[in-house]
PDB file of C-alpha atoms in Angstrom:
ATOM      1  CA  VAL A   1     -18.197 -61.624 -24.535  1.00  0.00           C
ATOM      2  CA  CYS A   2     -15.779 -58.848 -22.230  1.00  0.00           C
ATOM      3  CA  ASN A   3     -15.915 -55.447 -21.508  1.00  0.00           C
ATOM      4  CA  GLU A   4     -12.139 -53.238 -22.311  1.00  0.00           C
ATOM      5  CA  PRO A   5     -10.101 -55.978 -21.930  1.00  0.00           C
ATOM      6  CA  SER A   6      -6.701 -54.899 -19.660  1.00  0.00           C
ATOM      7  CA  GLU A   7      -3.794 -53.666 -21.603  1.00  0.00           C
ATOM      8  CA  LYS A   8      -1.802 -56.057 -19.586  1.00  0.00           C
ATOM      9  CA  VAL A   9      -3.613 -59.012 -20.582  1.00  0.00           C
ATOM     10  CA  PRO A  10      -1.069 -60.280 -24.205  1.00  0.00           C
ATOM     11  CA  ALA A  11      -2.320 -60.690 -26.741  1.00  0.00           C
ATOM     12  CA  ASP A  12      -2.136 -63.855 -27.852  1.00  0.00           C
ATOM     13  CA  VAL A  13      -3.869 -65.132 -24.767  1.00  0.00           C
ATOM     14  CA  LEU A  14      -6.985 -62.523 -25.488  1.00  0.00           C
ATOM     15  CA  CYS A  15      -7.365 -64.306 -28.456  1.00  0.00           C
ATOM     16  CA  GLN A  16      -6.684 -67.861 -27.097  1.00  0.00           C
ATOM     17  CA  PHE A  17     -10.315 -66.806 -24.688  1.00  0.00           C
ATOM     18  CA  TYR A  18     -11.822 -65.333 -28.060  1.00  0.00           C
ATOM     19  CA  ASP A  19     -11.579 -68.484 -29.438  1.00  0.00           C
ATOM     20  CA  GLN A  20     -13.226 -69.888 -26.719  1.00  0.00           C
ATOM     21  CA  ALA A  21     -15.675 -67.553 -26.299  1.00  0.00           C
ATOM     22  CA  ILE A  22     -16.784 -68.174 -29.437  1.00  0.00           C
ATOM     23  CA  GLN A  23     -16.926 -71.775 -29.574  1.00  0.00           C
ATOM     24  CA  ALA A  24     -18.521 -72.392 -26.535  1.00  0.00           C
ATOM     25  CA  ILE A  25     -21.134 -69.581 -26.899  1.00  0.00           C
ATOM     26  CA  ARG A  26     -21.620 -71.014 -30.681  1.00  0.00           C
ATOM     27  CA  SER A  27     -22.030 -74.908 -29.353  1.00  0.00           C
ATOM     28  CA  CYS A  28     -24.663 -73.096 -27.003  1.00  0.00           C
ATOM     29  CA  GLY A  29     -27.123 -73.105 -29.869  1.00  0.00           C
ATOM     30  CA  MET A  30     -26.254 -69.493 -30.356  1.00  0.00           C
ATOM     31  CA  GLY A  31     -25.580 -69.311 -34.093  1.00  0.00           C
ATOM     32  CA  PRO A  32     -23.906 -67.019 -36.479  1.00  0.00           C
ATOM     33  CA  GLU A  33     -27.325 -66.825 -38.254  1.00  0.00           C
ATOM     34  CA  GLU A  34     -28.913 -65.370 -35.375  1.00  0.00           C
ATOM     35  CA  VAL A  35     -26.379 -63.350 -33.041  1.00  0.00           C
ATOM     36  CA  SER A  36     -23.082 -61.870 -33.395  1.00  0.00           C
ATOM     37  CA  ILE A  37     -20.163 -62.281 -31.209  1.00  0.00           C
ATOM     38  CA  VAL A  38     -18.738 -58.463 -30.554  1.00  0.00           C
ATOM     39  CA  LEU A  39     -14.913 -58.993 -29.642  1.00  0.00           C
ATOM     40  CA  PRO A  40     -13.650 -56.239 -27.542  1.00  0.00           C
ATOM     41  CA  VAL A  41     -10.306 -54.812 -28.973  1.00  0.00           C
ATOM     42  CA  TYR A  42     -10.911 -51.271 -26.904  1.00  0.00           C
ATOM     43  CA  ARG A  43      -8.859 -49.211 -28.804  1.00  0.00           C
ATOM     44  CA  THR A  44      -7.052 -49.337 -32.093  1.00  0.00           C
ATOM     45  CA  GLU A  45      -3.732 -48.975 -30.844  1.00  0.00           C
ATOM     46  CA  ARG A  46      -4.077 -52.981 -29.758  1.00  0.00           C
ATOM     47  CA  LEU A  47      -5.613 -53.379 -33.278  1.00  0.00           C
ATOM     48  CA  ASP A  48      -2.788 -53.805 -35.417  1.00  0.00           C
ATOM     49  CA  GLU A  49      -1.408 -56.781 -33.306  1.00  0.00           C
ATOM     50  CA  ILE A  50      -4.533 -57.803 -32.339  1.00  0.00           C
ATOM     51  CA  TRP A  51      -6.328 -58.494 -35.796  1.00  0.00           C
ATOM     52  CA  ARG A  52      -1.996 -60.025 -36.907  1.00  0.00           C
ATOM     53  CA  ILE A  53      -2.358 -62.653 -34.169  1.00  0.00           C
ATOM     54  CA  TRP A  54      -6.345 -63.432 -34.656  1.00  0.00           C
ATOM     55  CA  ASN A  55      -6.217 -64.234 -38.778  1.00  0.00           C
ATOM     56  CA  LYS A  56      -2.646 -65.870 -38.642  1.00  0.00           C
ATOM     57  CA  VAL A  57      -2.702 -68.376 -35.475  1.00  0.00           C
ATOM     58  CA  PHE A  58      -6.751 -68.509 -35.252  1.00  0.00           C
ATOM     59  CA  ASP A  59      -7.726 -67.751 -38.482  1.00  0.00           C
ATOM     60  CA  GLY A  60     -10.600 -65.525 -37.064  1.00  0.00           C
ATOM     61  CA  PHE A  61     -12.943 -64.520 -39.210  1.00  0.00           C
ATOM     62  CA  VAL A  62     -12.536 -67.602 -41.336  1.00  0.00           C
ATOM     63  CA  ARG A  63     -13.447 -69.543 -38.909  1.00  0.00           C
ATOM     64  CA  HIS A  64     -15.971 -68.104 -37.080  1.00  0.00           C
ATOM     65  CA  ALA A  65     -18.853 -66.441 -38.821  1.00  0.00           C
ATOM     66  CA  ASN A  66     -20.927 -63.383 -38.149  1.00  0.00           C
ATOM     67  CA  VAL A  67     -18.255 -62.226 -34.798  1.00  0.00           C
ATOM     68  CA  ALA A  68     -17.154 -58.344 -34.619  1.00  0.00           C
ATOM     69  CA  PHE A  69     -14.087 -56.627 -32.721  1.00  0.00           C
ATOM     70  CA  ASP A  70     -15.296 -53.641 -30.513  1.00  0.00           C
ATOM     71  CA  LEU A  71     -13.603 -50.359 -30.696  1.00  0.00           C
ATOM     72  CA  HIS A  72     -14.161 -46.906 -27.578  1.00  0.00           C
ATOM     73  CA  LEU A  73     -13.641 -44.330 -30.069  1.00  0.00           C
ATOM     74  CA  TYR A  74     -12.783 -41.949 -28.048  1.00  0.00           C
ATOM     75  CA  HIS A  75     -10.831 -38.555 -29.196  1.00  0.00           C
ATOM     76  CA  CYS A  76     -10.546 -37.354 -25.055  1.00  0.00           C
ATOM     77  CA  PHE A  77      -8.345 -39.423 -23.475  1.00  0.00           C
ATOM     78  CA  GLY A  78      -4.947 -39.886 -22.898  1.00  0.00           C
ATOM     79  CA  ALA A  79      -1.803 -36.912 -23.341  1.00  0.00           C
ATOM     80  CA  TRP A  80      -1.680 -37.580 -26.944  1.00  0.00           C
ATOM     81  CA  TRP A  81      -5.166 -37.119 -27.458  1.00  0.00           C
ATOM     82  CA  GLN A  82      -4.632 -33.402 -25.110  1.00  0.00           C
ATOM     83  CA  ARG A  83      -2.364 -32.416 -27.238  1.00  0.00           C
ATOM     84  CA  GLN A  84      -4.210 -32.006 -30.819  1.00  0.00           C
ATOM     85  CA  GLY A  85      -6.190 -29.403 -32.470  1.00  0.00           C
ATOM     86  CA  LEU A  86      -9.307 -29.341 -33.522  1.00  0.00           C
ATOM     87  CA  ASN A  87      -8.228 -30.681 -37.558  1.00  0.00           C
ATOM     88  CA  SER A  88      -5.988 -34.058 -36.326  1.00  0.00           C
ATOM     89  CA  HIS A  89      -9.328 -34.938 -34.257  1.00  0.00           C
ATOM     90  CA  LEU A  90     -10.639 -34.539 -38.142  1.00  0.00           C
ATOM     91  CA  ARG A  91      -7.890 -36.958 -39.785  1.00  0.00           C
ATOM     92  CA  MET A  92      -8.563 -39.105 -36.858  1.00  0.00           C
ATOM     93  CA  THR A  93     -11.301 -39.467 -37.981  1.00  0.00           C
ATOM     94  CA  LYS A  94     -10.935 -40.327 -41.710  1.00  0.00           C
ATOM     95  CA  ARG A  95      -8.655 -42.679 -40.360  1.00  0.00           C
ATOM     96  CA  ASP A  96     -10.832 -44.712 -38.150  1.00  0.00           C
ATOM     97  CA  ARG A  97     -12.898 -44.746 -41.393  1.00  0.00           C
ATOM     98  CA  LYS A  98     -10.617 -46.694 -43.391  1.00  0.00           C
ATOM     99  CA  ILE A  99     -10.022 -49.427 -40.137  1.00  0.00           C
ATOM    100  CA  LEU A 100     -13.715 -49.514 -40.392  1.00  0.00           C
ATOM    101  CA  ARG A 101     -14.036 -50.208 -44.201  1.00  0.00           C
ATOM    102  CA  ARG A 102     -11.764 -53.305 -43.360  1.00  0.00           C
ATOM    103  CA  VAL A 103     -11.943 -54.892 -40.663  1.00  0.00           C
ATOM    104  CA  PRO A 104     -15.465 -56.704 -39.443  1.00  0.00           C
ATOM    105  CA  ALA A 105     -16.326 -53.922 -35.785  1.00  0.00           C
ATOM    106  CA  VAL A 106     -19.217 -52.070 -33.647  1.00  0.00           C
ATOM    107  CA  VAL A 107     -18.274 -49.056 -32.213  1.00  0.00           C
ATOM    108  CA  GLY A 108     -19.108 -49.720 -29.088  1.00  0.00           C
ATOM    109  CA  GLU A 109     -18.150 -46.487 -27.614  1.00  0.00           C
ATOM    110  CA  TRP A 110     -17.945 -42.988 -28.930  1.00  0.00           C
ATOM    111  CA  SER A 111     -18.821 -39.805 -28.109  1.00  0.00           C
ATOM    112  CA  LEU A 112     -18.494 -35.374 -29.174  1.00  0.00           C
ATOM    113  CA  ALA A 113     -16.271 -34.529 -26.237  1.00  0.00           C
ATOM    114  CA  LEU A 114     -12.414 -33.245 -27.294  1.00  0.00           C
ATOM    115  CA  PRO A 115     -10.114 -31.559 -25.325  1.00  0.00           C
ATOM    116  CA  GLN A 116     -10.042 -27.713 -24.908  1.00  0.00           C
ATOM    117  CA  ARG A 117      -7.069 -27.677 -27.118  1.00  0.00           C
ATOM    118  CA  ALA A 118      -9.019 -28.402 -30.319  1.00  0.00           C
ATOM    119  CA  LEU A 119     -11.867 -26.063 -28.969  1.00  0.00           C
ATOM    120  CA  CYS A 120      -9.536 -23.004 -28.710  1.00  0.00           C
ATOM    121  CA  GLN A 121      -8.429 -23.159 -32.256  1.00  0.00           C
ATOM    122  CA  SER A 122     -11.968 -22.662 -33.807  1.00  0.00           C
ATOM    123  CA  ASP A 123     -13.455 -19.358 -34.414  1.00  0.00           C
ATOM    124  CA  ASP A 124     -16.979 -21.350 -33.671  1.00  0.00           C
ATOM    125  CA  GLU A 125     -17.567 -23.761 -30.515  1.00  0.00           C
ATOM    126  CA  ASP A 126     -20.400 -24.752 -32.334  1.00  0.00           C
ATOM    127  CA  GLN A 127     -19.389 -25.443 -35.696  1.00  0.00           C
ATOM    128  CA  ALA A 128     -15.979 -27.117 -33.986  1.00  0.00           C
ATOM    129  CA  TYR A 129     -18.419 -29.266 -32.585  1.00  0.00           C
ATOM    130  CA  GLN A 130     -20.783 -30.301 -35.704  1.00  0.00           C
ATOM    131  CA  ALA A 131     -17.970 -30.783 -37.919  1.00  0.00           C
ATOM    132  CA  PHE A 132     -16.928 -33.532 -35.368  1.00  0.00           C
ATOM    133  CA  ALA A 133     -20.232 -35.059 -35.106  1.00  0.00           C
ATOM    134  CA  THR A 134     -20.224 -34.855 -38.965  1.00  0.00           C
ATOM    135  CA  ALA A 135     -17.023 -36.416 -39.667  1.00  0.00           C
ATOM    136  CA  GLN A 136     -17.600 -39.128 -36.819  1.00  0.00           C
ATOM    137  CA  LEU A 137     -20.758 -40.197 -38.086  1.00  0.00           C
ATOM    138  CA  GLN A 138     -19.628 -40.388 -42.078  1.00  0.00           C
ATOM    139  CA  ALA A 139     -16.663 -42.578 -40.507  1.00  0.00           C
ATOM    140  CA  TYR A 140     -18.959 -45.236 -38.454  1.00  0.00           C
ATOM    141  CA  SER A 141     -21.428 -45.594 -41.105  1.00  0.00           C
ATOM    142  CA  HIS A 142     -18.863 -47.933 -42.451  1.00  0.00           C
ATOM    143  CA  ALA A 143     -18.547 -49.952 -39.357  1.00  0.00           C
ATOM    144  CA  SER A 144     -20.148 -53.593 -39.933  1.00  0.00           C
ATOM    145  CA  HIS A 145     -21.896 -53.983 -37.022  1.00  0.00           C
ATOM    146  CA  GLY A 146     -23.205 -50.898 -35.995  1.00  0.00           C
ATOM    147  CA  TRP A 147     -22.304 -47.983 -33.257  1.00  0.00           C
ATOM    148  CA  PHE A 148     -23.509 -46.936 -29.935  1.00  0.00           C
ATOM    149  CA  PHE A 149     -23.161 -43.152 -28.716  1.00  0.00           C
ATOM    150  CA  TRP A 150     -22.140 -43.320 -24.983  1.00  0.00           C
ATOM    151  CA  ASN A 151     -24.408 -41.345 -23.264  1.00  0.00           C
ATOM    152  CA  TRP A 152     -24.476 -42.452 -20.071  1.00  0.00           C
ATOM    153  CA  ARG A 153     -24.261 -39.956 -17.135  1.00  0.00           C
ATOM    154  CA  ASP A 154     -23.585 -39.646 -13.262  1.00  0.00           C
ATOM    155  CA  SER A 155     -23.161 -36.401 -12.211  1.00  0.00           C
ATOM    156  CA  GLU A 156     -22.572 -32.874 -14.400  1.00  0.00           C
ATOM    157  CA  HIS A 157     -20.867 -33.248 -17.366  1.00  0.00           C
ATOM    158  CA  HIS A 158     -19.427 -32.280 -20.026  1.00  0.00           C
ATOM    159  CA  PRO A 159     -22.490 -32.261 -22.992  1.00  0.00           C
ATOM    160  CA  GLY A 160     -19.903 -34.138 -25.643  1.00  0.00           C
ATOM    161  CA  TRP A 161     -21.038 -36.562 -23.404  1.00  0.00           C
ATOM    162  CA  ASP A 162     -25.442 -35.925 -23.437  1.00  0.00           C
ATOM    163  CA  ALA A 163     -26.876 -37.552 -27.015  1.00  0.00           C
ATOM    164  CA  GLN A 164     -30.376 -35.281 -26.420  1.00  0.00           C
ATOM    165  CA  MET A 165     -27.815 -31.809 -25.612  1.00  0.00           C
ATOM    166  CA  CYS A 166     -25.871 -32.352 -28.999  1.00  0.00           C
ATOM    167  CA  LEU A 167     -28.845 -33.076 -30.651  1.00  0.00           C
ATOM    168  CA  GLN A 168     -30.719 -29.794 -28.742  1.00  0.00           C
ATOM    169  CA  ARG A 169     -27.707 -27.862 -29.545  1.00  0.00           C
ATOM    170  CA  ARG A 170     -27.438 -28.801 -33.087  1.00  0.00           C
ATOM    171  CA  TRP A 171     -23.619 -30.677 -32.289  1.00  0.00           C
ATOM    172  CA  LEU A 172     -25.554 -33.925 -33.698  1.00  0.00           C
ATOM    173  CA  SER A 173     -27.659 -33.067 -36.844  1.00  0.00           C
ATOM    174  CA  GLN A 174     -31.233 -35.939 -36.768  1.00  0.00           C
ATOM    175  CA  ALA A 175     -31.195 -35.839 -40.064  1.00  0.00           C
ATOM    176  CA  GLU A 176     -26.759 -37.437 -40.090  1.00  0.00           C
ATOM    177  CA  TRP A 177     -27.709 -39.632 -36.963  1.00  0.00           C
ATOM    178  CA  SER A 178     -30.788 -40.896 -39.297  1.00  0.00           C
ATOM    179  CA  ALA A 179     -28.694 -41.698 -42.437  1.00  0.00           C
ATOM    180  CA  ALA A 180     -25.494 -43.093 -40.121  1.00  0.00           C
ATOM    181  CA  GLU A 181     -27.530 -45.312 -38.357  1.00  0.00           C
ATOM    182  CA  GLY A 182     -28.889 -46.754 -41.929  1.00  0.00           C
TER     183      GLY A 182
END
């Protein structure tokens, strides 16, 4: 119903908007058996608060069928991610898997972009990317509504944003990619 809502929008206001948007979409004849509705949470830092309000105040997942939260699970934006080593990034994918097992969700955006610090801690950069890709695909395969690898590029970029390049470099395995798609 929108993309990457500002974190300045209070969670209760966002949930109210989502509830009204779902009602409007469903009232136009787009039933849950035909159309999934995606509600952007965007960053997992807001998930607990939005989950609590959505379920307790709006009874959201009970009242509305075929609705999922949209999570963007990047490991490269923000100072905290920049300070983490490779093992921390791998551990965080396990946290993501736990979240995806309990929350109806689509991983609307993810990539293999890693901060330099995470790569410096590995003797083999290719192996680091392969391990990171495998961990993410294993986690994101639990998303009830699937996942999308972000691969838009309009300038020189980090190869971790390019699905074709990740496959060519064998950071992503075609077999793992296909298996994770279900």
